[in-house]
CSV table of C-alpha atoms in Angstrom, one decimal:
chain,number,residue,atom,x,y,z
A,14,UNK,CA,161.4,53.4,72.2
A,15,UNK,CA,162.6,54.8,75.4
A,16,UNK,CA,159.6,57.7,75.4
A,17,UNK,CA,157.3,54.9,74.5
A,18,UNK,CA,158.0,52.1,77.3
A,19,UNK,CA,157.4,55.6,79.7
A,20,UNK,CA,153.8,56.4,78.5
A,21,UNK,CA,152.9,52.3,78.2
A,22,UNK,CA,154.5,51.9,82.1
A,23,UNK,CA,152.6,55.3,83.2
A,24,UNK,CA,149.0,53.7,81.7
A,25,UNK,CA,149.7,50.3,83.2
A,26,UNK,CA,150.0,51.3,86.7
A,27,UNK,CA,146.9,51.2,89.0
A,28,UNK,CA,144.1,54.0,88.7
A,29,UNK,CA,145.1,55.8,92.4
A,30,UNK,CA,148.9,55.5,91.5
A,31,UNK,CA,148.4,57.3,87.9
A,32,UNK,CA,145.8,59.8,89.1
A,33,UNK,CA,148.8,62.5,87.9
A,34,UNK,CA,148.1,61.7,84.0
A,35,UNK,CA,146.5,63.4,82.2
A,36,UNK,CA,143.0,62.0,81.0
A,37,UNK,CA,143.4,61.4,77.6
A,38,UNK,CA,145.8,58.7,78.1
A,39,UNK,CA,143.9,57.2,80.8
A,40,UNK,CA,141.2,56.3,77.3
A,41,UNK,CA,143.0,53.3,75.2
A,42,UNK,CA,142.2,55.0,71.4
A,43,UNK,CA,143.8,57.8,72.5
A,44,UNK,CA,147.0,56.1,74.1
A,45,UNK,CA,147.1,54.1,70.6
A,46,UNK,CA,147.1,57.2,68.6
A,47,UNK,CA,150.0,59.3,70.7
A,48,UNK,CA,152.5,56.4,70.6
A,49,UNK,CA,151.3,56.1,66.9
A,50,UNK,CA,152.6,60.0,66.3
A,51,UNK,CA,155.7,59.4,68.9
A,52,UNK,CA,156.3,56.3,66.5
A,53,UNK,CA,156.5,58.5,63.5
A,54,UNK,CA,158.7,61.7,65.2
A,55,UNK,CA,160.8,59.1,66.4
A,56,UNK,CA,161.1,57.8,62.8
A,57,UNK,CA,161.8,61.4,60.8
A,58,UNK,CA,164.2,62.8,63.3
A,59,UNK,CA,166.7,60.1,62.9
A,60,UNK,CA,170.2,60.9,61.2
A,61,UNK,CA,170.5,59.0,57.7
A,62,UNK,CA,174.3,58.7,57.1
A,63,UNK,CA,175.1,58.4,53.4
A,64,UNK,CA,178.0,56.6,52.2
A,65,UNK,CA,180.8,59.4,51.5
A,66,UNK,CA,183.3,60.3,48.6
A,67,UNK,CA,187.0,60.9,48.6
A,68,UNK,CA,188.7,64.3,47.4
A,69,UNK,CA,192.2,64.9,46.4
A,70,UNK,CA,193.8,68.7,46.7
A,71,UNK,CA,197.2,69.8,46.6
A,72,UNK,CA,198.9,71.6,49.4
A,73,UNK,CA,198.7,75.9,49.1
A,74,UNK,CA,195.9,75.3,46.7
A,75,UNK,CA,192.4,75.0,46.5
A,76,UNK,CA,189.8,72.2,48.0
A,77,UNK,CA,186.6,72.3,46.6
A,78,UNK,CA,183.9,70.0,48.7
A,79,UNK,CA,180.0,69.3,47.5
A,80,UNK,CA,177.2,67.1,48.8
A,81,UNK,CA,173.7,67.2,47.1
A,82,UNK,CA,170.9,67.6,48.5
A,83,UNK,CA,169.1,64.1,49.5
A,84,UNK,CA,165.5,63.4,49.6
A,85,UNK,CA,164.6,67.2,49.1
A,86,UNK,CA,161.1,68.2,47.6
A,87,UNK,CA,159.1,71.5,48.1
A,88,UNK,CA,157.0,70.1,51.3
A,89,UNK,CA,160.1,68.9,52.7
A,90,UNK,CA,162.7,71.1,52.1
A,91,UNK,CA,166.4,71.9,53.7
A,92,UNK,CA,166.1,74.5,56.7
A,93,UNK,CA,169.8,74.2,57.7
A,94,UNK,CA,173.1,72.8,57.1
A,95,UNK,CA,176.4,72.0,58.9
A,96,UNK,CA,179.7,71.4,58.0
A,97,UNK,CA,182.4,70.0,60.6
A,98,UNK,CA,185.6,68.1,60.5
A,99,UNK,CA,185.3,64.9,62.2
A,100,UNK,CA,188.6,63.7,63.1
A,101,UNK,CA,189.5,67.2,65.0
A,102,UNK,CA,185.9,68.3,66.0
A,103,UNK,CA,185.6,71.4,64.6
A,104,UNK,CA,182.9,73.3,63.4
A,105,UNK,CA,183.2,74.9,60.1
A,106,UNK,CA,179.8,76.4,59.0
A,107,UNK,CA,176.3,76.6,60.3
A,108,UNK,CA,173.7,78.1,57.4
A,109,UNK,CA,170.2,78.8,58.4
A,110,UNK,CA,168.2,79.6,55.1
A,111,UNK,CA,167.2,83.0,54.9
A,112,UNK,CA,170.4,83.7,57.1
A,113,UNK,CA,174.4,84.8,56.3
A,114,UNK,CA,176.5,81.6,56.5
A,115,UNK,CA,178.7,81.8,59.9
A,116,UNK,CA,182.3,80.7,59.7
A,117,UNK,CA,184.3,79.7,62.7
A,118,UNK,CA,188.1,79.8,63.7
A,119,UNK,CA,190.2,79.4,61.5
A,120,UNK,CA,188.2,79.0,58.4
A,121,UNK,CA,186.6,82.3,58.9
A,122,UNK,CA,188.6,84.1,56.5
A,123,UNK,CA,189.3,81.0,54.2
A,124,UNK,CA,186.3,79.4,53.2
A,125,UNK,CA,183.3,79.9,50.7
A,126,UNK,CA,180.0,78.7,51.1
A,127,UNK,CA,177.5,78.2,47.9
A,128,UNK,CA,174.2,77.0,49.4
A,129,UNK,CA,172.8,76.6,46.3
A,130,UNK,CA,174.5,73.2,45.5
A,131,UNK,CA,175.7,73.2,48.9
A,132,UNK,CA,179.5,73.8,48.2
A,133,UNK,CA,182.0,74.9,50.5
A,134,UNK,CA,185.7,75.8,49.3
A,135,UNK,CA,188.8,75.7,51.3
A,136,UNK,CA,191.6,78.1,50.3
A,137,UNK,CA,195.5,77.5,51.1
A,138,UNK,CA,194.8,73.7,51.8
A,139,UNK,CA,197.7,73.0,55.1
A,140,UNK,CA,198.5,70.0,56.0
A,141,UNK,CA,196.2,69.7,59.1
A,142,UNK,CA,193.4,70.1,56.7
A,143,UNK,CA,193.9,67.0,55.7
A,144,UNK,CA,190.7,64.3,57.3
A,145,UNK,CA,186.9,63.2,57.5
A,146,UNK,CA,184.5,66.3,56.5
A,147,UNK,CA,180.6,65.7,57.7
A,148,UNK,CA,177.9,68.2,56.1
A,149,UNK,CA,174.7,67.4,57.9
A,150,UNK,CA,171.3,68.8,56.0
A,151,UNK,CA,168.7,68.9,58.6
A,152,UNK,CA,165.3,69.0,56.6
A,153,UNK,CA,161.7,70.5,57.8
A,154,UNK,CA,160.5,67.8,59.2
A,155,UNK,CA,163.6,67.6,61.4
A,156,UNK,CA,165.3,64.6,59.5
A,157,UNK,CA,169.0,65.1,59.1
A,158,UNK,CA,170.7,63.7,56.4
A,159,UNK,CA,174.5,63.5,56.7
A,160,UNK,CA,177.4,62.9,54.0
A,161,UNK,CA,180.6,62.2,54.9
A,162,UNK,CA,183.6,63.6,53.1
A,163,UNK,CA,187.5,62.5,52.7
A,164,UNK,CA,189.9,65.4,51.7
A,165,UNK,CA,193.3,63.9,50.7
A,166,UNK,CA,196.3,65.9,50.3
A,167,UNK,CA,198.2,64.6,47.2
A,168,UNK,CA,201.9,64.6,47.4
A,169,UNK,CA,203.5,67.1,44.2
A,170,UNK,CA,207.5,67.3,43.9
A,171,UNK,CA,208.6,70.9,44.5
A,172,UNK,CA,208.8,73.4,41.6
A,173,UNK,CA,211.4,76.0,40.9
A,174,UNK,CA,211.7,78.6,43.7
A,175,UNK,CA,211.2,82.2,43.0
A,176,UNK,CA,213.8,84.6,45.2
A,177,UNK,CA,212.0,88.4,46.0
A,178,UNK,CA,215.0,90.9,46.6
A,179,UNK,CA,214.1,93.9,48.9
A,180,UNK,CA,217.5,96.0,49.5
A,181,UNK,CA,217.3,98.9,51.8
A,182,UNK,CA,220.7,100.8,51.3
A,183,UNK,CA,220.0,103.5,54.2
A,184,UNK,CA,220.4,100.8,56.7
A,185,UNK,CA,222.4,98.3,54.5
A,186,UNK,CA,220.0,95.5,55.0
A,187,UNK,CA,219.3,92.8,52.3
A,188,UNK,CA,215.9,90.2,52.4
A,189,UNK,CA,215.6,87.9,50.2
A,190,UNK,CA,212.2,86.0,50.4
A,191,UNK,CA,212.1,82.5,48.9
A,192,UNK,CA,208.8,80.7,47.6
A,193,UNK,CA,207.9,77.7,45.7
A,194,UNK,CA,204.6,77.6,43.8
A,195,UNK,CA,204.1,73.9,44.0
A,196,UNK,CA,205.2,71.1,46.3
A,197,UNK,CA,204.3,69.1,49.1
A,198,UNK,CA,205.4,69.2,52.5
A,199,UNK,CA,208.4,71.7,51.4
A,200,UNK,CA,211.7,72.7,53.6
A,201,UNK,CA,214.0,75.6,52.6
A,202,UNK,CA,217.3,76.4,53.5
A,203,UNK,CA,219.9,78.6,52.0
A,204,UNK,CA,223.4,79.1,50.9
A,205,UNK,CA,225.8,81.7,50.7
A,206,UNK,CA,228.8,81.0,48.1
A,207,UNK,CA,227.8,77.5,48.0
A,208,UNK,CA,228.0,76.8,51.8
A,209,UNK,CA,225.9,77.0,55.0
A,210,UNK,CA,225.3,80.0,56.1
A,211,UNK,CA,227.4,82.0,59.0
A,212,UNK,CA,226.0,81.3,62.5
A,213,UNK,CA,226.8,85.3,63.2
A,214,UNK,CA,224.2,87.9,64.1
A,215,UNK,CA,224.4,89.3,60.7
A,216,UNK,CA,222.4,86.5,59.3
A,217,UNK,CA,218.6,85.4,60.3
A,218,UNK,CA,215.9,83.1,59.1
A,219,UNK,CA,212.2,83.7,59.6
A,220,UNK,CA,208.9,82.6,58.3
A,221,UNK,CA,210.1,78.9,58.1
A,222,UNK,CA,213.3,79.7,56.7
A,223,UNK,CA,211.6,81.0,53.2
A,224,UNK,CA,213.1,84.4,54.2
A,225,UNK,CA,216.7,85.3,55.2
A,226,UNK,CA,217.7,88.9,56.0
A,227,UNK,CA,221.9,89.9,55.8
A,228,UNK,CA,222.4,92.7,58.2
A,229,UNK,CA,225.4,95.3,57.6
A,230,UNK,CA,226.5,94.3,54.4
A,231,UNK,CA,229.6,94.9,53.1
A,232,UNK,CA,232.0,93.8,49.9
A,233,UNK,CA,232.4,90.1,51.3
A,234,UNK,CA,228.7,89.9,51.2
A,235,UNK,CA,228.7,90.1,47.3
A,236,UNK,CA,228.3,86.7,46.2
A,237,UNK,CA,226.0,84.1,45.1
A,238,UNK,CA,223.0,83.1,47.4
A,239,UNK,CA,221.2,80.2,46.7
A,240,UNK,CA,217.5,79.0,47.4
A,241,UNK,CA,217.2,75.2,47.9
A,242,UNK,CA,213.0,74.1,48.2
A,243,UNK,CA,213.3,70.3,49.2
A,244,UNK,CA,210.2,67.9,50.3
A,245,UNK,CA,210.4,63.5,49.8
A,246,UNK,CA,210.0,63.5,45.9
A,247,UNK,CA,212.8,66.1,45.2
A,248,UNK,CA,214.8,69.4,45.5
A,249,UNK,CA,215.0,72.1,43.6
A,250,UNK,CA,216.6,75.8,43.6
A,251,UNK,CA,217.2,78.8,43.0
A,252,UNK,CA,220.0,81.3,42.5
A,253,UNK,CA,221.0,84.8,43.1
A,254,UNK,CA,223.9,87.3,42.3
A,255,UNK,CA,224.3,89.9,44.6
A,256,UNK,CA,226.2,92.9,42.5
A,257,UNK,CA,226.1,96.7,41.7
A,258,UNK,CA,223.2,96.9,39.9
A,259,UNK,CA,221.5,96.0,43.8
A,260,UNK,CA,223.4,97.7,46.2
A,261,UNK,CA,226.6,100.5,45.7
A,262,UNK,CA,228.8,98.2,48.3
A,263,UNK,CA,229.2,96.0,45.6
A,264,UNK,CA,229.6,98.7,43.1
A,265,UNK,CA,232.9,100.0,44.8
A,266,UNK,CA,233.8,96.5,45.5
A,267,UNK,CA,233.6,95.5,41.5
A,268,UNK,CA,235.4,98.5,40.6
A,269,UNK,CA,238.4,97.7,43.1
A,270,UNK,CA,237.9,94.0,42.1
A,271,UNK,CA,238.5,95.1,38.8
A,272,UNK,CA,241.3,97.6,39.1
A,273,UNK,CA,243.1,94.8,41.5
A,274,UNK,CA,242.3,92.6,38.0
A,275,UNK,CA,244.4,94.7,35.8
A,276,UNK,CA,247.1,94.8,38.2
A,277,UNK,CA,247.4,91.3,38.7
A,278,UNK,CA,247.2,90.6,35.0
A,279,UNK,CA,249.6,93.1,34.2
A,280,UNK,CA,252.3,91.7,37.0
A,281,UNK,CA,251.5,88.3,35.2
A,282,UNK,CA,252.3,89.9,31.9
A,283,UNK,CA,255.7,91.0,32.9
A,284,UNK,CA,256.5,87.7,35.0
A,285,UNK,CA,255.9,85.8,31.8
A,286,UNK,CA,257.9,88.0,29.4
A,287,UNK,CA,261.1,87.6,32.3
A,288,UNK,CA,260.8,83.9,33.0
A,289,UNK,CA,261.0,84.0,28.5
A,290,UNK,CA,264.1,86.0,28.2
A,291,UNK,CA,265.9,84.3,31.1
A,292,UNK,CA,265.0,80.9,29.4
A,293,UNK,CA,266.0,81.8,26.5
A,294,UNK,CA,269.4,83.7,28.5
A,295,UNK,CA,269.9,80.3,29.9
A,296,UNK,CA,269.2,78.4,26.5
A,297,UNK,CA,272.1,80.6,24.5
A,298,UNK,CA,274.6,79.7,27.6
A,299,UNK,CA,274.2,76.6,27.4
A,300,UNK,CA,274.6,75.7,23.8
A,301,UNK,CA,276.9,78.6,22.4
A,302,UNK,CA,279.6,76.2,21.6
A,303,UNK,CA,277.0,74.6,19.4
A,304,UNK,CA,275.2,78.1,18.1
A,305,UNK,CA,278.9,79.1,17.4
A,306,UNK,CA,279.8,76.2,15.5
A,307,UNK,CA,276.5,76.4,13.4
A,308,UNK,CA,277.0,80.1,12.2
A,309,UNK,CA,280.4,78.6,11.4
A,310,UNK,CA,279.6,76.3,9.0
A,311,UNK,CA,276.2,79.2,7.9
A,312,UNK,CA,279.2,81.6,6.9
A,313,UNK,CA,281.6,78.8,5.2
A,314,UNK,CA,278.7,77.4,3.3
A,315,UNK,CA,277.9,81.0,2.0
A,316,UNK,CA,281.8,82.1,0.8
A,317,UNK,CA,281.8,78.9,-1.1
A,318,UNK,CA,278.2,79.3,-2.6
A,319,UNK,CA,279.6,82.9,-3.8
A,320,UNK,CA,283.2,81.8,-4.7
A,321,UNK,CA,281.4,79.3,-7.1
A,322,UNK,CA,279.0,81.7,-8.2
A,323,UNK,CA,282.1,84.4,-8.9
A,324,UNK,CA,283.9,81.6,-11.3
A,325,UNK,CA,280.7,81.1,-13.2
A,326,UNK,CA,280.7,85.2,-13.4
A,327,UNK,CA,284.1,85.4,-14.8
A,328,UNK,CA,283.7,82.4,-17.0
A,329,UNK,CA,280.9,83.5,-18.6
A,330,UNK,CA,282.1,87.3,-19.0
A,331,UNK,CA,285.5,85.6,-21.0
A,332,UNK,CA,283.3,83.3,-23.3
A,333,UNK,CA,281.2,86.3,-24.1
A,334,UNK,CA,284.2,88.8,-24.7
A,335,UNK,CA,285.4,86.0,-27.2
A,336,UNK,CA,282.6,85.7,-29.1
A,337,UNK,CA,282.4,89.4,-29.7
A,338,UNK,CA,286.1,89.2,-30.8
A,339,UNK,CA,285.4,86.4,-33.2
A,340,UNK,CA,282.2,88.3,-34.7
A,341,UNK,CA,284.4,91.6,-35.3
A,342,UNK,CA,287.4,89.3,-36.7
A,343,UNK,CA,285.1,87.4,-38.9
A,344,UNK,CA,283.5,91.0,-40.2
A,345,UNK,CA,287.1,91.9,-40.7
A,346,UNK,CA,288.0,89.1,-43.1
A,347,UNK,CA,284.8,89.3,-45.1
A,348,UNK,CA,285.4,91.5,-48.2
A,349,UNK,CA,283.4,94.1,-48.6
A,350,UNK,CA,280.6,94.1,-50.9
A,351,UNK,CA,279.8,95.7,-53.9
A,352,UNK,CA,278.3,99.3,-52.6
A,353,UNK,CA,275.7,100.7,-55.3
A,354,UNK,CA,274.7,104.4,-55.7
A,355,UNK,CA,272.1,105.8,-57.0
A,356,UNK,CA,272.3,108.5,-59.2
A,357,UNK,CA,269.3,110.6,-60.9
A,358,UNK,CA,269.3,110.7,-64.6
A,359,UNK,CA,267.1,112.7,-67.2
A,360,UNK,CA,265.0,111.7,-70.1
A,361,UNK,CA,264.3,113.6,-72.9
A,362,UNK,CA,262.1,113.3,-75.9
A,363,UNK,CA,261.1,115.4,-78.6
A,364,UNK,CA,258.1,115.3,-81.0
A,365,UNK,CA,258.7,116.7,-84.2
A,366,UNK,CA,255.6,118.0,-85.8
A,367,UNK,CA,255.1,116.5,-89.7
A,368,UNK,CA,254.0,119.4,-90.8
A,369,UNK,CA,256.6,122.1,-90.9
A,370,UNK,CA,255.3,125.3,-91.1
A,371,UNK,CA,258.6,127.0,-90.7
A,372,UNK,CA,261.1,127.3,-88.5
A,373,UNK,CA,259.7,129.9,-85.7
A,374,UNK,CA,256.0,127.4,-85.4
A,375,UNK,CA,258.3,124.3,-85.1
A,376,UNK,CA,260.7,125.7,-82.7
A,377,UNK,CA,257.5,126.8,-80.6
A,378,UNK,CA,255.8,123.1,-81.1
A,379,UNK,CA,258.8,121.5,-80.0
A,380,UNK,CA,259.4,123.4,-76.7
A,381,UNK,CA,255.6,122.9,-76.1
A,382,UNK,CA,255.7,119.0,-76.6
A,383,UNK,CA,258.8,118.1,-75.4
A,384,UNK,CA,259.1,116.7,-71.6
A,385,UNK,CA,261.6,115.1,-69.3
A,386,UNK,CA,261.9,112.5,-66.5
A,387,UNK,CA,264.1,112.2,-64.0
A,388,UNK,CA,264.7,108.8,-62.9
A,389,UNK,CA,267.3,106.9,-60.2
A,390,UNK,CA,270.6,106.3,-61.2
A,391,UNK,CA,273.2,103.3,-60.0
A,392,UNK,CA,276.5,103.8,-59.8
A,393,UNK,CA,278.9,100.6,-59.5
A,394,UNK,CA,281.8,101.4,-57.1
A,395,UNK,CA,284.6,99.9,-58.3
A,396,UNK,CA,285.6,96.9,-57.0
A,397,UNK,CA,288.2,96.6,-54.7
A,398,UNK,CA,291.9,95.3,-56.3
């Protein structure tokens, strides 16, 4: 409106003040058609904000912001694009199509560009990232299109640290580098057995206290260090041992420790065993009277448990002797019985033969049939008188 209230003043002024213009807006069609095209540049080269979207990201990690293209078709088509953050004025990215995509600052070695869907990606979100994003399309007939966009850091409790150990033994120097994956707005500090740390020269913090370096170390330094990753929706840690399998200080100093072990457990050992004899020293002292008294009446009770056991010895050897004297005095008043013997007799029998055919054929038949048998014989002893 400004350009056009200049050309209508210009035409309306009198013919030898406007003698300067140039004679084709001196005719009225013509005058009519230019502020008809000024109309219409004025119209396409305006900026059409576009209501914008809000996107979360985590801190350390990735941000990923798109805007489509608006109002795009092949006769009007997107010649360049710009992304900025609004809140801080910066420029991020200028692409020209057919050009490389320029970075600036800080997000030149941190950001990806995708001009295809018109994508740009933020690595290692920080906190300052944190705003209002603009990404203005500027189209070929010089209308701009801009989308605003809001990247909001969302707030994650702290994870489990991780402790790195480098140990350089030439110079006796220990680093150990603390990191937590995930977490916003973290603080780390450290301890060293459970407390602060020594304000000496030995001991130094860097890169925002994730990494501590021990200078000089020696035996006292071998001991537990611990990690401690803290933000507003918690606190974790971590822990770590320093021993012989890192360094050979602590090596010797675990050998020693363990010799000065023994030592102490063996001068334990033998404190025990005197404070036991002298109490037991102390024990007899003090109630002999009664120990006395008790092996007393131990050593009475056992002469009378054998005296008893001696009588019921003898007893029962006399009843036994008398029994055997009754037995042999009973065997001598029994009369003796009646002994048989057995004596072997002889049988004899002859056949005679019924047909005597002399003397010589019946002497031979009867020394060929005759036969004996020998059989027990009893003899009665004769009974005593």
């Amino acid at each position: 409106m400004g350009l056009g209230w200049q050309v209508w003043r210009a035409c309306s002024l009198p013919a030898h003040k406007r003698l300067w213009i140039p004679w084709c807006l001196s005719h009225p069609a013509l005058m009519q058609l230019l502020l008809y095209l000024l109309l219409l540049v004025m119209h396409t080269g305006r900026s059409m904000p576009v209501p914008g979207r809000r996107v979360f990201a985590e801190l350390h990690k990735r941000a990923v912001l798109s805007a489509e293209y608006l109002h795009e078709d092949e006769n009007n088509p997107v010649t360049k694009v710009e992304w900025r953050m609004l809140n801080k004025s910066k420029l991020i990215l200028i692409q020209n199509v057919g050009n490389n995509s320029t970075c600036f600052g800080e997000y030149h070695n941190r950001t990806h560009y995708y001009f295809n869907n018109n994508t740009i990606i933020l690595d290692a979100i920080r906190k300052e990232d944190e705003g209002v994003y603009q990404v203005s399309m500027v189209h070929k007939n010089t209308s701009v299109i801009s989308v605003n966009i809001t990247l909001s850091l969302v707030a994650v409790p702290p994870s489990a640290p991780r402790i790195t150990v480098s140990m350089n033994n030439s110079l006796m120097v220990l680093v150990l580098k603390c990191e937590a994956e995930e977490g916003t707005e973290l603080s780390y500090h450290w301890l060293k057995s459970g407390q602060s740390l020594p304000e000496d020269e030995r001991h130094s913090l860097r890169e925002e206290n994730t990494t501590l370096q021990v200078n000089n170390l020696s035996s006292t330094d071998c001991v537990n260090y611990t990690c401690v990753a803290a933000s507003d929706l918690g606190r974790t840690e971590e822990h770590f041992h320093l021993t012989g399998n890192t360094t050979l200080t602590c090596s010797a100093n675990s050998t020693a420790n363990f010799l000065n072990l023994k030592v102490i457990l063996s001068i334990s050992a033998a404190v025990i065993c005197t404070l036991g004899l002298c109490v037991v020293i102390w024990c007899t002292n003090k109630h002999y009277q009664e120990i006395q008294q008790w092996l007393r009446d131990m050593c009475s009770k056992d002469r009378r448990t054998n005296s008893r056991r001696g009588q019921r010895r003898r007893t029962d050897e006399a009843n036994v002797a008398d029994l055997v004297y009754d037995e042999i005095r009973d065997e001598q008043a029994a009369p003796a019985a009646q002994e048989v013997v057995q004596l072997p007799y002889v049988y004899t029998d002859f056949i005679p033969s019924w047909h005597s055919a002399g003397r010589g054929q019946s002497a031979t038949q009867i020394e060929d049939f005759g036969y004996s048998t020998i059989g027990p014989l009893k003899m009665h002893s004769p009974s005593p008188t």
